[in-house]
Amino acid sequence: MARLLMLHTGGTLGMQPRHPDRALALQDISPAVLAQVPELAHIAEIETEALFNVDSTDMTPSHWEAIAKRIGERIDDVDGVVITHGTDAMVYTACALSYMLRNLPKPVVLTGSQRPLVDPRSDGRANLVGACDVATRGINEVSIYFNGMLHRGNRAKKSSSFDYSAYSSPNFPPLAQMGASFHPRAAVPVPREGDGAFRVEGGFDDRVVSLNLIPKNGAPVLDRLRGSGLKGVMIESYGMGNIPTREEIVGDAISALCDEGMVVAIASQCTHGEVDLSRYPGGRLAAKAGAVGTGDMTTEAATVKLMYLLGTLGEPERVRVALGRPLAGELTFE
Ligand code: ASP
């Protein structure tokens, strides 16, 4: 029988309706989950560990690093890892793990639920059963399993706060689908690097902000970031990465930030498609000002990658170049 490690980190799945803060004590979580879903014992021998019990919106880079470290310590002992996690910010953790766990030799599957496991209408049971099942199937990358779909973690987005089908991966096909039978899809595997040996690499610089361009106020908001000590700015701009060109004031604001040594990256407010700064005058102006485009990465994947590259490479020019190259299957590169 396969052996799995289940790491609990928090979220709705483990919530208790009548508990004062709606969260169980840390030591009670793992036994409660296994008691609620006894059929997990038919899928694998599951060892559980509660690392923390936080709402995913409270997750920080130090939580990501703690999860990666624990996986690094235990990966040789098991066939796969399942992480129970709050749904809201799950994709940020999935992205961070995908960058830190290099040449991952086993599956790492994140899951959670839209309603607590104790709720009769909970989606938690099916998600846990499915996540444990796919974690035994040798898809050796960081993924998110939810409502029958397996998505590459760093390609996924939480696209619904209502639907049980909460995740999508807009620019990448699902890795697999679990219905009455299991359907793996032929996804491009995450490339192995160097000697192919597994290692945990890490370090994030959290001096990064992300902001949306809205009509009229782009330049004044960007100007306010001058002298802030930030290292990276992710701008969600329009379409294929366009900024306003009239009077070039947004371009000037980007140049000023780049002159201070910040890495300015351009993502898009569109969910589908890619950023191509060469396509329109607005994109070309952003590139001329020193910004770098994020291709078909999700904003979440690009932002966490920016934090990771600033934390590991540091030097702005190296970060700019590395942002445009794939690290863990998060970016289509032609
Ligand atoms: N606020 C919760 C969280 O992300 C929502 C959930 O788990 O579904 O931790």
mmCIF file of C-alpha atoms and ligand atoms in Angstrom, residues 11-13 54-57 85-89 113-114 158, ligand 1:
data_model
loop_
_atom_site.group_PDB
_atom_site.id
_atom_site.type_symbol
_atom_site.label_atom_id
_atom_site.label_comp_id
_atom_site.label_asym_id
_atom_site.label_seq_id
_atom_site.Cartn_x
_atom_site.Cartn_y
_atom_site.Cartn_z
ATOM 1 C CA GLY A 11 -8.450 26.771 6.205
ATOM 2 C CA THR A 12 -12.152 26.008 6.071
ATOM 3 C CA LEU A 13 -11.733 22.228 5.790
ATOM 4 C CA VAL A 54 -4.145 29.415 9.867
ATOM 5 C CA ASP A 55 -6.523 30.992 7.445
ATOM 6 C CA SER A 56 -4.671 30.967 4.139
ATOM 7 C CA THR A 57 -4.893 34.750 3.923
ATOM 8 C CA HIS A 85 -4.811 24.351 3.004
ATOM 9 C CA GLY A 86 -7.278 27.238 3.006
ATOM 10 C CA THR A 87 -8.589 27.863 -0.454
ATOM 11 C CA ASP A 88 -8.316 31.659 -0.676
ATOM 12 C CA ALA A 89 -4.532 31.968 -0.977
ATOM 13 C CA SER A 113 -12.744 22.724 0.808
ATOM 14 C CA GLN A 114 -15.354 25.416 0.360
ATOM 15 C CA LYS A 158 -9.080 30.461 -7.448
HETATM 16 N N1 ASP B 1 -10.716 31.823 4.346
HETATM 17 C C1 ASP B 1 -10.487 30.417 4.113
HETATM 18 C C2 ASP B 1 -9.014 30.201 3.823
HETATM 19 O O1 ASP B 1 -8.580 30.403 2.738
HETATM 20 C C3 ASP B 1 -11.328 29.928 3.014
HETATM 21 C C4 ASP B 1 -11.222 28.459 2.707
HETATM 22 O O2 ASP B 1 -10.431 27.709 3.220
HETATM 23 O O3 ASP B 1 -12.005 28.018 1.843
HETATM 24 O O4 ASP B 1 -8.284 29.828 4.696
#
